[in-house]
CSV table of C-alpha atoms and ligand atoms in Angstrom, one decimal:
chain,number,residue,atom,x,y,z
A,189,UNK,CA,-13.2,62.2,-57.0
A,190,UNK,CA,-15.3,62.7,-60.2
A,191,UNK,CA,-13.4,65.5,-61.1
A,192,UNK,CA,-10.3,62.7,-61.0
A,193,UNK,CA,-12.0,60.0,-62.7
A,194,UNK,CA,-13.4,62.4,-65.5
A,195,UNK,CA,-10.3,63.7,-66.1
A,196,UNK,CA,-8.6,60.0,-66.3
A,197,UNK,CA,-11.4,59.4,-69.0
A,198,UNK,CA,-11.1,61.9,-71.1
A,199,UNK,CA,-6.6,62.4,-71.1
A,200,UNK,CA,-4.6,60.6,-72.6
A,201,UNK,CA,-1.7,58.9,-70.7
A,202,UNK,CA,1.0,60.7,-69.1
A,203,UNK,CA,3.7,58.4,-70.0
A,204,UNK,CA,5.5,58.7,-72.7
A,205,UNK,CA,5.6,55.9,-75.7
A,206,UNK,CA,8.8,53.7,-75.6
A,207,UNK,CA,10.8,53.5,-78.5
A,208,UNK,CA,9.7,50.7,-80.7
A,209,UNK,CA,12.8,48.2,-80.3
A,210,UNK,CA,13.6,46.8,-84.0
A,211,UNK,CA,12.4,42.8,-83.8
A,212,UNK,CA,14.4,41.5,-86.6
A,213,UNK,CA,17.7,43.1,-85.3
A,214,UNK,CA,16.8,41.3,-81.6
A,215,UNK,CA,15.6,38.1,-83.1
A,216,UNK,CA,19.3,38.0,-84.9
A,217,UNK,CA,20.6,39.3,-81.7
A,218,UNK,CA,19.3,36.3,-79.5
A,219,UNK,CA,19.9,34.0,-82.4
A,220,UNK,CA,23.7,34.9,-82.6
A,221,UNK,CA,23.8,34.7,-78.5
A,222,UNK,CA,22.0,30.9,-78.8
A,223,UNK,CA,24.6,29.9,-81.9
A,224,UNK,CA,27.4,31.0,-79.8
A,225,UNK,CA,25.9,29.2,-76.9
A,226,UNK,CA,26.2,26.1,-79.0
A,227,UNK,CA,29.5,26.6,-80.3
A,228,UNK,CA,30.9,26.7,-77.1
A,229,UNK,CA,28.7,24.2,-75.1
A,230,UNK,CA,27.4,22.2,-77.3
A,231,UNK,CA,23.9,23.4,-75.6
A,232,UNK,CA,21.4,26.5,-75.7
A,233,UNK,CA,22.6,29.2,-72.4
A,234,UNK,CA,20.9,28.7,-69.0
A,235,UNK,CA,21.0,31.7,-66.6
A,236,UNK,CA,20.4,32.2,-62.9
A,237,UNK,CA,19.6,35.6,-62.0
A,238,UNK,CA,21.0,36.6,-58.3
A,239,UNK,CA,19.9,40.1,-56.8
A,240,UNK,CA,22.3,41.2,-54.6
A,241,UNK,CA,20.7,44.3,-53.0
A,242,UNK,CA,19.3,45.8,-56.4
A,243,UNK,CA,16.2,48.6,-56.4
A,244,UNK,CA,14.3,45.7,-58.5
A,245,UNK,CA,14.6,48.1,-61.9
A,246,UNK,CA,17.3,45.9,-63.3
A,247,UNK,CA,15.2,42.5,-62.5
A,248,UNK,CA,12.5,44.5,-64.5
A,249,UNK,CA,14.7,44.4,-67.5
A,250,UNK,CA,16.2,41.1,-66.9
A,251,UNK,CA,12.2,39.4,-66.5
A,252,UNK,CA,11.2,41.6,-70.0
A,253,UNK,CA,13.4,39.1,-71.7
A,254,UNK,CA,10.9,36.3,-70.8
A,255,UNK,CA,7.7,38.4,-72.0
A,256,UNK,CA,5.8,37.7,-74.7
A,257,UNK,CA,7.8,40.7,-77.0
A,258,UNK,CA,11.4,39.2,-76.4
A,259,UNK,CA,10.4,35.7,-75.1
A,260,UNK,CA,13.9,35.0,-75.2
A,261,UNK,CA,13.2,30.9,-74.6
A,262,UNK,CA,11.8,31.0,-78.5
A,263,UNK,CA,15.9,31.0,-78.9
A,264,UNK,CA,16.5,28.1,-76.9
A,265,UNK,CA,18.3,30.9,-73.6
A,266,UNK,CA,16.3,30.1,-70.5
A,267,UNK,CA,16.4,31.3,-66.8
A,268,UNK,CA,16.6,28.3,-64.5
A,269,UNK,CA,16.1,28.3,-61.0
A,270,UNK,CA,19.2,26.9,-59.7
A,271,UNK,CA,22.8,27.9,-59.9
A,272,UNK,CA,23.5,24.1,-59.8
A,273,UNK,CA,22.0,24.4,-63.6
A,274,UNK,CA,23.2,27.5,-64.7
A,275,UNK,CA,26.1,28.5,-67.2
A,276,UNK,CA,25.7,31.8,-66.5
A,277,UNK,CA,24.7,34.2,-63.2
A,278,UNK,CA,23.6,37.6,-64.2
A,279,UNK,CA,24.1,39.7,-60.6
A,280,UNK,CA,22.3,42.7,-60.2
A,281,UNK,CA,22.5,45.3,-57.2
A,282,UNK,CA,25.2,46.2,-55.2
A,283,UNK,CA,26.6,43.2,-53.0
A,284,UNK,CA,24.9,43.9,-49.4
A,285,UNK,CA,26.1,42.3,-46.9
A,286,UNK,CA,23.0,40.5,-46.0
A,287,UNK,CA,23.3,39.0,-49.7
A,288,UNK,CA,27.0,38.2,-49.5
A,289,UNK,CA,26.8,34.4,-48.5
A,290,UNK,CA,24.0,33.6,-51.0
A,291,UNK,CA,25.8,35.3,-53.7
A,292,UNK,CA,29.4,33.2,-52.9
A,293,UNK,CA,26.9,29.9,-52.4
A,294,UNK,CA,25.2,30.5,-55.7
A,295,UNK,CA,28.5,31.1,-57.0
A,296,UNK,CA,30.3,28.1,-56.0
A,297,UNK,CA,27.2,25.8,-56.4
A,298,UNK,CA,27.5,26.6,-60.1
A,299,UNK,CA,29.2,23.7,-61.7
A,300,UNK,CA,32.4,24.7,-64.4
A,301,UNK,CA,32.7,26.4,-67.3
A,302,UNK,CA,30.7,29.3,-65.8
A,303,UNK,CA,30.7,33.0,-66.0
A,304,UNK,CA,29.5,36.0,-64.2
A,305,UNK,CA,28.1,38.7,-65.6
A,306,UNK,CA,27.3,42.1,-63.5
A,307,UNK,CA,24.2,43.5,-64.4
A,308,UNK,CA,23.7,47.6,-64.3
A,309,UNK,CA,25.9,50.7,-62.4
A,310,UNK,CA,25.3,49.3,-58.9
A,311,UNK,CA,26.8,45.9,-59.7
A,312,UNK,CA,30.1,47.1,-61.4
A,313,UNK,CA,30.7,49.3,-58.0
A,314,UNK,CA,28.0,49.9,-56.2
A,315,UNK,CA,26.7,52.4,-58.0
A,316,UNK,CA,24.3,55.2,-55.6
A,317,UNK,CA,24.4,52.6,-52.9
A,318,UNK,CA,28.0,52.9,-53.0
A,319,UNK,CA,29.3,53.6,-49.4
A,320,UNK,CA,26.0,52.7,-47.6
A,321,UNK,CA,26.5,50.7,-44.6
A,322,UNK,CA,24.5,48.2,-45.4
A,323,UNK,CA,27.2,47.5,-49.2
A,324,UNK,CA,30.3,45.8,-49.4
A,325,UNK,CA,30.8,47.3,-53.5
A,326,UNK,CA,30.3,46.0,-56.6
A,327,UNK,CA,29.9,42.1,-57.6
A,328,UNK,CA,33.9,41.7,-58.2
A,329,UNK,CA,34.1,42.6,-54.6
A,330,UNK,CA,32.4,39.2,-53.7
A,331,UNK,CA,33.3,37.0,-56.6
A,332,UNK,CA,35.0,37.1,-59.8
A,333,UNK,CA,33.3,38.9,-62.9
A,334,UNK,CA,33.8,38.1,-66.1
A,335,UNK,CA,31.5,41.1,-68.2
A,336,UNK,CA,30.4,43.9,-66.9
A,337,UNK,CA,26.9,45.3,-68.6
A,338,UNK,CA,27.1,48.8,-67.9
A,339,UNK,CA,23.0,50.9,-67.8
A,340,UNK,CA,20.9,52.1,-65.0
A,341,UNK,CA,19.1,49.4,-65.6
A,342,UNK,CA,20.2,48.4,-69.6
A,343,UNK,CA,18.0,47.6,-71.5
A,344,UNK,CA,17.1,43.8,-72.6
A,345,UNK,CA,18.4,43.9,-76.0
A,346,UNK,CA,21.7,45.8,-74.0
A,347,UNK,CA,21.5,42.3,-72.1
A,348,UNK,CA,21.8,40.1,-75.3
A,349,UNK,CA,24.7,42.3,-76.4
A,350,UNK,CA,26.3,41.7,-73.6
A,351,UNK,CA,25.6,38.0,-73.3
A,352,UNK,CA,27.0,37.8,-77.1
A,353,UNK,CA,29.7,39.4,-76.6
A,354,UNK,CA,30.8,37.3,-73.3
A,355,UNK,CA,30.3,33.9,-75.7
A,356,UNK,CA,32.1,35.6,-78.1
A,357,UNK,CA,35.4,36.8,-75.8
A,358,UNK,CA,35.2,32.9,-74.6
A,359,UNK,CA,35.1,31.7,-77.8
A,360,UNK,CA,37.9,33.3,-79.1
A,361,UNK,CA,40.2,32.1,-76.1
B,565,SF4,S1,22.0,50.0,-61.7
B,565,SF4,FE1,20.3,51.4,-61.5
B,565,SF4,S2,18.5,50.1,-61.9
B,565,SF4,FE2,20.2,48.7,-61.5
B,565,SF4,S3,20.0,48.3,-59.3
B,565,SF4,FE3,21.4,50.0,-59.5
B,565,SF4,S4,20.1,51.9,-59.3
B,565,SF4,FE4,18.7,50.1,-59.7
């Protein structure tokens, strides 16, 4: 035990340092996703965030966007926590079949114009859990998906991307 707790004093960490991610590029990022937000609804973005039978690594990435570094709210984006005030529902996991009913009720107690975004490998097809008892597939197997982020989990500023480029596809319809 002292040997441990010597050692833990005098090493440094084990863990590698995360890449730095560039601020100015993510505040225009989130900025673009807020404007576009606007454009289309006349209103800043809300999100509901469903796990469908995820391993938790993509919520990790989803709640970083609500820490103090990203604090994605400074841009007006917010997660609420109901799907009867949500634009958007960002689904991770694969859909389980214990979660099937609260995804499709989350889905159809989300009032019009609203999209679905599938969040990480596991939601565009289930991913590692793919063929597991316990998994009916990916999110499009329950209910209709209209972006697919693609990462093991991705990375916040992969989620802004995506949310961008979802306002921007709508837009442009
Ligand atoms: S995509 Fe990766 S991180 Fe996300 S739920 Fe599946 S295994 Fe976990």
């Amino acid at each position: 035990m002292r040997k441990t707790l010597l050692e833990s004093l005098t090493h440094g960490p084990l863990t590698e340092a995360p890449p730095a991610p560039d601020e100015a590029a993510l505040a225009e990022l989130a900025k673009n996703v807020d404007k576009a937000a606007q454009a289309r609804l006349g209103r800043s973005l809300s999100i509901r965030a469903v796990d469908a039978g995820s391993c938790n690594a993509c919520e990790l990435e989803i709640h970083a966007l609500s820490n103090a570094f990203y604090d994605l709210e400074r841009f007006g984006l917010r997660f609420v926590a109901s799907p009867r005030h949500a634009d958007v529902l960002m689904v991770t996991g694969p859909v389980t079949k214990n979660m099937r009913e609260a995804l499709l009720r989350a889905y159809n107690a989300t009032p019009d114009p609203k999209w679905v975004v599938a969040v990480g490998g596991c939601a565009a097809d289930g991913g590692i859990f793919r063929g597991s008892y316990a998994c009916l597939g990916g999110v499009s197997d329950v209910v209709p998906v209209d972006l697919h982020i693609p990462g093991c989990p991705p990375s916040p500023t992969a989620l802004l991307k995506g949310l961008l480029a979802l306002l921007q596809h709508v837009a442009g319809k």
